[in-house]
Coordinates of C-alpha atoms and ligand atoms in Angstrom, one line a residue:
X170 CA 49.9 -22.3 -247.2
X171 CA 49.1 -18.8 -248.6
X172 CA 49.5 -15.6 -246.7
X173 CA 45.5 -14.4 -246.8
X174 CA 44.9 -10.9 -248.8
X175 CA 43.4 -7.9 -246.6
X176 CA 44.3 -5.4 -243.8
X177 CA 45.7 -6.8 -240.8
X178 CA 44.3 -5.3 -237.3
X179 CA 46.9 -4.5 -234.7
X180 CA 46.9 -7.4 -232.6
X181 CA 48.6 -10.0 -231.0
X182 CA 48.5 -13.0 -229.7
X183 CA 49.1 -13.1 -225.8
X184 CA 50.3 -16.0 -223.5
X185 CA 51.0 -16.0 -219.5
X186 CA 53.1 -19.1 -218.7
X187 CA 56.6 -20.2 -216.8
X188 CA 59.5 -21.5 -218.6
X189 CA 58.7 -25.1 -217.6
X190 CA 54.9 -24.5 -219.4
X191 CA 57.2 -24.5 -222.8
X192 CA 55.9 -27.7 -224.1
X193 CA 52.4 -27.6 -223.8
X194 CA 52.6 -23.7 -225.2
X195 CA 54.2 -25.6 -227.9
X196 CA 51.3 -27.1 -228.1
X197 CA 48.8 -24.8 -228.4
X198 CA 51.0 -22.4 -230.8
X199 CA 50.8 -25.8 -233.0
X200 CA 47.1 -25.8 -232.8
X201 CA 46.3 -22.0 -233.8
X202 CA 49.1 -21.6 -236.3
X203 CA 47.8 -24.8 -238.3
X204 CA 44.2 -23.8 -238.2
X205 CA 44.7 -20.0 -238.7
X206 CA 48.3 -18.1 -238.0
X207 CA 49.7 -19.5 -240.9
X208 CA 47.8 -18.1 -242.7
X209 CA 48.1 -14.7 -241.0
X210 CA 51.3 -13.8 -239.3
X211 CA 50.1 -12.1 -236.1
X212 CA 52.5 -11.1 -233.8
X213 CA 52.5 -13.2 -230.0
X214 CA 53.5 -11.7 -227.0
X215 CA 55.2 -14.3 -224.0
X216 CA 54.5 -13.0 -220.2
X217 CA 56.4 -14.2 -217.4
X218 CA 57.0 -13.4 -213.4
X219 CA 60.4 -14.7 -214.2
X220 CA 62.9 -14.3 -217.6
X221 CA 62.3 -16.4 -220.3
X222 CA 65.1 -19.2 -220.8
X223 CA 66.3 -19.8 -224.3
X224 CA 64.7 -23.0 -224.5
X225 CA 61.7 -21.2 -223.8
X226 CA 62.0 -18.7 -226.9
X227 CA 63.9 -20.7 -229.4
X228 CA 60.8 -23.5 -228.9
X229 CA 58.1 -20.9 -229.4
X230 CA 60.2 -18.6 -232.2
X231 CA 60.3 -21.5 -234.1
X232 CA 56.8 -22.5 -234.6
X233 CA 55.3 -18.9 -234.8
X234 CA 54.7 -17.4 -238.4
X235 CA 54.6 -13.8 -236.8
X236 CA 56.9 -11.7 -234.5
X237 CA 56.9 -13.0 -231.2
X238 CA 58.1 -10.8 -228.1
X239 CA 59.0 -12.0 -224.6
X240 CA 58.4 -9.8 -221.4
X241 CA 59.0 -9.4 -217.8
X242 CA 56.1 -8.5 -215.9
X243 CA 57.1 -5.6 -212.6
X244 CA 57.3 -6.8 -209.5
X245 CA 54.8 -4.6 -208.1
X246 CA 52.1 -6.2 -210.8
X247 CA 52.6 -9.6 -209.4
X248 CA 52.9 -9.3 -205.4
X249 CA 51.1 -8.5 -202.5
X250 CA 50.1 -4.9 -202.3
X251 CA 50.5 -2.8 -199.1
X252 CA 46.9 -2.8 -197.9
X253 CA 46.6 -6.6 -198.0
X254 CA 47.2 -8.3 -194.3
X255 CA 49.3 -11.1 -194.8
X256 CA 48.3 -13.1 -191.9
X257 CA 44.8 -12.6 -193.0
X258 CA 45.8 -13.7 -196.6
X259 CA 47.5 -16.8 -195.0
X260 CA 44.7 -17.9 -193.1
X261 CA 42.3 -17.8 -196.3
X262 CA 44.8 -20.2 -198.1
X263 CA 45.0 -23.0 -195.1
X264 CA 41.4 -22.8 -194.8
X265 CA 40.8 -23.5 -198.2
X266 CA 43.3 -25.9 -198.5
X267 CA 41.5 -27.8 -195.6
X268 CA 38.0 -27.6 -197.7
X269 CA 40.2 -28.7 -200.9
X270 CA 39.1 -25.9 -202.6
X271 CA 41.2 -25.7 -206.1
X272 CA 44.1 -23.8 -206.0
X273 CA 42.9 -22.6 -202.2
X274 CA 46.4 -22.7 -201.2
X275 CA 48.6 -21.3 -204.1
X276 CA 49.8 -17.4 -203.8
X277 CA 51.4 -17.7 -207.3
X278 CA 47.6 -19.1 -208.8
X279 CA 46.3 -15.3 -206.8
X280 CA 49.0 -13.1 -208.4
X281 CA 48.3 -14.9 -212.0
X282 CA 44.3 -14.0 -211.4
X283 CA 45.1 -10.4 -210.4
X284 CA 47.9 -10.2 -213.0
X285 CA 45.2 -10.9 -215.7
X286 CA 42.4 -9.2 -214.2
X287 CA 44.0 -5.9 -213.7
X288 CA 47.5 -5.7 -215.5
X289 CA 48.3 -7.8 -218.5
X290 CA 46.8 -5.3 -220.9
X291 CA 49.4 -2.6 -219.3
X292 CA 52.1 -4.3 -219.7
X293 CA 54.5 -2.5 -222.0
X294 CA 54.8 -4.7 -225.0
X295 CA 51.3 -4.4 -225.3
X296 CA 50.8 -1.0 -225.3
X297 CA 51.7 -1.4 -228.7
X298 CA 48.4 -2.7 -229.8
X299 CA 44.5 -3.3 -230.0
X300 CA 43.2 -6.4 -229.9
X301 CA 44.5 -9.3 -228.1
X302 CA 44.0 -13.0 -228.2
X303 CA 44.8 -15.3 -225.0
X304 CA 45.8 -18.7 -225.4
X305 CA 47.1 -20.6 -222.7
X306 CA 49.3 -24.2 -222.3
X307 CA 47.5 -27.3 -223.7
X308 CA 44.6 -25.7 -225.4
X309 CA 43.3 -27.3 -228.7
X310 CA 41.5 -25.8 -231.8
X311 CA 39.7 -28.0 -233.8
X312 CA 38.2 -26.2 -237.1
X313 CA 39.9 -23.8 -239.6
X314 CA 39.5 -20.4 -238.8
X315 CA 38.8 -19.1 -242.1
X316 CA 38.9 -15.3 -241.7
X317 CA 39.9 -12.9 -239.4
X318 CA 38.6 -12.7 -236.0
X319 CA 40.3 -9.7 -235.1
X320 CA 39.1 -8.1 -238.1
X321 CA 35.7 -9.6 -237.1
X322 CA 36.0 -7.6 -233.4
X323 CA 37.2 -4.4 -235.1
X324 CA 34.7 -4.1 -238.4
X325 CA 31.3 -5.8 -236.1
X326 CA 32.5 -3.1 -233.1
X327 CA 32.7 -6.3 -230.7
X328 CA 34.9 -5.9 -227.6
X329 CA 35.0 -9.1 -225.6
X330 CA 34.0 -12.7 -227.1
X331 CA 34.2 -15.8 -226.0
X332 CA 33.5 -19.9 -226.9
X333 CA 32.8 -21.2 -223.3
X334 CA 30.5 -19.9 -220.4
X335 CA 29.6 -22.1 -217.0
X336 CA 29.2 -21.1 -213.5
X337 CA 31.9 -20.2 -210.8
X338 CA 32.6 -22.3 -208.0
X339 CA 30.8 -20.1 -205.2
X340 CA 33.7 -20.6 -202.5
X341 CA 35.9 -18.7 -204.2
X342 CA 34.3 -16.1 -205.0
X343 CA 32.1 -15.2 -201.6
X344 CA 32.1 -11.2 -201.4
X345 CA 32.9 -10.5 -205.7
X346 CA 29.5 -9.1 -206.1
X347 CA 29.8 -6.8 -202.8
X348 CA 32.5 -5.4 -204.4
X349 CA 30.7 -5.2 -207.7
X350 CA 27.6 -3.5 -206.1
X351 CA 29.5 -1.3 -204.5
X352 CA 31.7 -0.3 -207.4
X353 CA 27.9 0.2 -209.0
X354 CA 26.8 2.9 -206.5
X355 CA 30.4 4.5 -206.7
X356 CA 30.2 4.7 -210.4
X357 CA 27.1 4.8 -212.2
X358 CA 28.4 6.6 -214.9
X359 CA 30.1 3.4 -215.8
X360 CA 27.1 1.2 -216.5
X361 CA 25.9 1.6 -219.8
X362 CA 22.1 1.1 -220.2
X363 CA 21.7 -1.5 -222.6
X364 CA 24.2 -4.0 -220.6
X365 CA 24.3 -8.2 -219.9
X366 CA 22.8 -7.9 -216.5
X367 CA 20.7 -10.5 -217.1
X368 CA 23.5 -12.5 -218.0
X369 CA 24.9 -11.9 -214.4
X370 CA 22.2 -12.0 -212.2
X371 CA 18.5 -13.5 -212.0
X372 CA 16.8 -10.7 -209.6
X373 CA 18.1 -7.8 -211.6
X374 CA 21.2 -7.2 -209.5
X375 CA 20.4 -8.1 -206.5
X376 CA 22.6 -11.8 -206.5
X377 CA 25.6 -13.1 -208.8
X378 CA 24.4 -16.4 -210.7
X379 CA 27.7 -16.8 -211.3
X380 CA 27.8 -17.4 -214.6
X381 CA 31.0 -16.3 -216.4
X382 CA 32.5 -16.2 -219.8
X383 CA 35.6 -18.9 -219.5
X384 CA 38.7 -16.4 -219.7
X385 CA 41.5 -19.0 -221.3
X386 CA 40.1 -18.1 -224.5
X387 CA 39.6 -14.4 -225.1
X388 CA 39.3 -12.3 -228.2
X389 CA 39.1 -8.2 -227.1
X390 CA 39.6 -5.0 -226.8
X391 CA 42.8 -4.0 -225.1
X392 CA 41.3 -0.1 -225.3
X393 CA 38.4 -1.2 -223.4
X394 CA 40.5 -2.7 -220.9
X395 CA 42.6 0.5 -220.8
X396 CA 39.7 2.4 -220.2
X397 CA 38.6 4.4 -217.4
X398 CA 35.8 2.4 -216.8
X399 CA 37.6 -0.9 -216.3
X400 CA 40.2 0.9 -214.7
X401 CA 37.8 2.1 -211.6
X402 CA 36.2 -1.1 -212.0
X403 CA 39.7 -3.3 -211.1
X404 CA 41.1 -0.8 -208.4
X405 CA 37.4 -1.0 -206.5
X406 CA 37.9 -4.9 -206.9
X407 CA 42.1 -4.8 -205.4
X408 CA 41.0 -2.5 -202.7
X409 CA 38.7 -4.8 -201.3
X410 CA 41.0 -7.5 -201.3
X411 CA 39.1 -10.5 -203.1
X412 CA 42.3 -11.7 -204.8
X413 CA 43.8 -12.8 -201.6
X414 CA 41.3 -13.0 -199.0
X415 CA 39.0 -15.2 -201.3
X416 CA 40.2 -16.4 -204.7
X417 CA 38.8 -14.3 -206.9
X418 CA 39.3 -15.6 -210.8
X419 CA 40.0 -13.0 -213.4
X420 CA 36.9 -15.0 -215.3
X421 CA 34.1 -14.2 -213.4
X422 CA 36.3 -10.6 -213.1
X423 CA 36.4 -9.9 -217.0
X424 CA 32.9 -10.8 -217.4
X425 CA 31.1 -9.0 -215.0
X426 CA 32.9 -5.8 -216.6
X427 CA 31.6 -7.2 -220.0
X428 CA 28.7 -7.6 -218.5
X429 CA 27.6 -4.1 -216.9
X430 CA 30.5 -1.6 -218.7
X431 CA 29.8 -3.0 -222.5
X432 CA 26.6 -2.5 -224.4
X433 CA 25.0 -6.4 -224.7
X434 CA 26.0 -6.8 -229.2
X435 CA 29.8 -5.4 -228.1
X436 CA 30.2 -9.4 -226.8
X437 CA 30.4 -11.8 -229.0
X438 CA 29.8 -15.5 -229.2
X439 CA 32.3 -17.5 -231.5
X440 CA 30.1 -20.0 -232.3
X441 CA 32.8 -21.2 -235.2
X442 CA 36.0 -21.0 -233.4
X443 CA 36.5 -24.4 -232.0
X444 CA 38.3 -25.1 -228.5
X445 CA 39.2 -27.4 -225.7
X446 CA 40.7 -26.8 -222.4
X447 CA 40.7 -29.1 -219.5
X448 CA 37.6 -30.1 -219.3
X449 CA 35.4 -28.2 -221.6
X450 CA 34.8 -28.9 -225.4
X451 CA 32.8 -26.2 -227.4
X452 CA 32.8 -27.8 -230.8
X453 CA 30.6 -26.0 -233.2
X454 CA 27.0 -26.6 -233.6
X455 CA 25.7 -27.6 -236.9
X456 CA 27.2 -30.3 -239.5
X457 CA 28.0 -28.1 -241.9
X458 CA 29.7 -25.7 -240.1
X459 CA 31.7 -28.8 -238.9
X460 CA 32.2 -30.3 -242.0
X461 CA 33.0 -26.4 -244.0
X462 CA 35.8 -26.0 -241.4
X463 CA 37.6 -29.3 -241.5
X464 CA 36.4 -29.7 -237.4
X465 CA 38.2 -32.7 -235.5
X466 CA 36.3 -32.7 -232.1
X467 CA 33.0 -34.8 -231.5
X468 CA 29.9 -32.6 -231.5
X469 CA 29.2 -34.8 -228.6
X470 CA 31.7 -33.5 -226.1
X471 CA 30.4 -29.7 -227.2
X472 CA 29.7 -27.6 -223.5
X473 CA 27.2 -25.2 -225.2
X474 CA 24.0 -26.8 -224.6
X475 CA 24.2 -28.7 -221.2
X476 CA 23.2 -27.7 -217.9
X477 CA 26.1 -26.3 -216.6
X478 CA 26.7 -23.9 -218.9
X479 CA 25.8 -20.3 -219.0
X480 CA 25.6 -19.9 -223.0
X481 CA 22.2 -20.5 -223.6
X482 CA 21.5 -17.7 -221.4
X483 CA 23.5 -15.1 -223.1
X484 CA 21.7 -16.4 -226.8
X485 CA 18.1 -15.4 -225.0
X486 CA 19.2 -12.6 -223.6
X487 CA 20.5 -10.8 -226.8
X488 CA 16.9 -12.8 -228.9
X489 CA 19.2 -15.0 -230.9
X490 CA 18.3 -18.0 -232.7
X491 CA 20.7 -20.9 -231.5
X492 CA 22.5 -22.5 -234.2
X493 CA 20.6 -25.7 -236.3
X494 CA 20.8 -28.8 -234.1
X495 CA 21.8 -27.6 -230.9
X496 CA 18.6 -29.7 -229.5
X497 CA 20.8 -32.6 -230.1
X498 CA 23.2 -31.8 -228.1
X499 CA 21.6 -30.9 -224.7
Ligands
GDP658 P1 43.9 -23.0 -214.9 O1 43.6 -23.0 -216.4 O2 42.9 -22.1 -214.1 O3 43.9 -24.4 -214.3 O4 45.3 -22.3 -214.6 P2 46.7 -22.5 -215.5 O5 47.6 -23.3 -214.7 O6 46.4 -22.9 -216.9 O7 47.2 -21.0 -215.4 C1 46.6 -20.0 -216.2 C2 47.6 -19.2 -217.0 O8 48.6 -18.6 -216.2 C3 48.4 -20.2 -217.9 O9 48.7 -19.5 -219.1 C4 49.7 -20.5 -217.1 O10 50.8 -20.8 -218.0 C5 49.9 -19.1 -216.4 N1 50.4 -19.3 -215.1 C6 49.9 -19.9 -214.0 N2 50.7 -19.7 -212.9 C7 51.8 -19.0 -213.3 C8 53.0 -18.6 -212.6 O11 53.2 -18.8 -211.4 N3 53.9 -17.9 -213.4 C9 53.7 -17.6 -214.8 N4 54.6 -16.9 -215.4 N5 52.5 -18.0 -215.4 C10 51.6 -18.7 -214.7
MN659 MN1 44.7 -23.3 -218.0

């Protein structure tokens, strides 16, 4: 397949995972090499709590068309920090463990949610650049990505995007918007006027809907996460403790900063970039698209439309039109 013509962005590919993830990385790299990295070379970045193996990187070296680069993260981005109570952290995780909340018990799932809330974009090898795309283990794509979305972020002035959207599980997430309306009165400055509340919240602030932008697929801006805005935003979230004494998800995290720090047209919906992960489909409305793209997924199984997701919302709130023949697929 031919290298496509035109500038690239600087950007990279970015994926979390432990050496024993290696397969179904291998996976996923398959998936968005074949349907668009072939064609364009972009580099991918491999984070880890622990060193990579050489398994790990020979695998994944091998089936990526760009440079790939394989980093540490500090301890100090994935531990407990001094103002958390341990005991008090513990007793959160065997009470949720009794309610079988998921992942209720796991410390390493709480680091991996802070990690990628507040420190993933820090992280010296990306420093280097951007934009950033997150793909995780076991992911698929099932259409041809036939141009740049990068390129799409930089030249449309987009900052976050995302294919899925649904509601959080309440439990975990108890005291988020505390924090969050707290953070609000601390820093004003940070809300920009023409923002997604309404995505967010159905009484103008007042309560979380929980509605979030599903964070295993992520196109953005690693500037806007680097900024001071999203900066202040994190550190009021870690102070309060959510990542440990609830089980706050870096989802609903990234998306209420989308939501109140970004003007409403700097998110964007890829309504063409086709994914699964466990257990949501969006597959793209509209035959053509489908058919133009070479799609493999059932229009069926596509998330977009039904009850529990969150997308229609953000289509009324920015007045668009939803793609032809989404009525079909409610
Ligand atoms: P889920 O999608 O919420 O069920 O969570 P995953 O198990 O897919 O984890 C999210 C991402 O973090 C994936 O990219 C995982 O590979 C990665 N991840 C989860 N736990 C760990 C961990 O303890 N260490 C490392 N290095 N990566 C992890
Ligand atoms: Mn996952």
């Amino acid at each position: 397949m031919e290298t496509a013509p035109g500038p690239r962005m600087n950007a990279t590919f970015v994926t979390l995972a432990r050496n024993s993830d290696v397969w179904e990385v291998a996976r996923s790299i398959r998936q968005v090499e074949d349907r668009f990295n072939k064609r364009y070379h972009y580099d991918w970045v491999f984070l880890n709590d622990k060193p990579f193996d050489d398994e790990f990187k020979k695998v994944t070296s091998s089936l990526i068309s760009g440079k790939t680069h394989y980093g540490i993260i500090p301890e100090e981005h994935w531990s407990f920090p001094d103002h958390i109570d341990l005991d008090k952290a513990k007793a959160v995780r065997e009470d949720m463990a009794k309610k079988k909340i998921i992942y209720g018990d796991s410390i390493s799932y709480r680091h991996m949610c802070r990690f990628e809330s507040g420190f993933f974009y820090r992280q010296e090898l990306m420093l280097n650049y951007d934009y950033y795309w997150r793909v995780e283990p076991s992911v698929e794509y099932f259409c041809d990505i036939h141009y740049d979305p990068f390129r799409f972020m930089h030249e449309n002035n987009k900052k976050y995007s995302f294919v899925l959207s649904l509601y959080e599980y309440a439990e975990t997430i108890p005291t988020l918007w505390d924090s969050t309306k707290k953070f609000m009165r601390e820093h004003p400055e940070h809300i920009v006027e023409d923002n997604s509340m309404k995505f967010l919240s159905d009484d103008g602030g007042e309560t979380y809907n929980k509605c979030h932008f599903w964070s295993n697929f992520e196109v953005g801006s690693l500037n806007w996460l680097r900024s001071k805005a999203y900066g202040d935003f994190f550190e009021t979230l870690d102070q309060d403790g959510g990542f440990f004494y609830e089980r706050w998800g870096d989802a609903p995290v990234h998306s209420i900063a989308a939501g109140l720090l970004l003007k409403k047209d700097e998110v964007h919906f890829f309504n063409d970039i086709a994914y699964y992960h466990v257990p949501f489909t969006h597959c793209p409305t509209g035959e053509e698209t489908r058919q133009e793209l070479r799609c493999h997924c059932n229009p069926k199984n596509n998330f977009d439309w039904k009850g529990y997701s969150c997308t229609s919302r953000y289509f009324d709130l920015n007045n668009l039109d939803k793609p032809d023949g989404w009525e079909k697929q409610t």
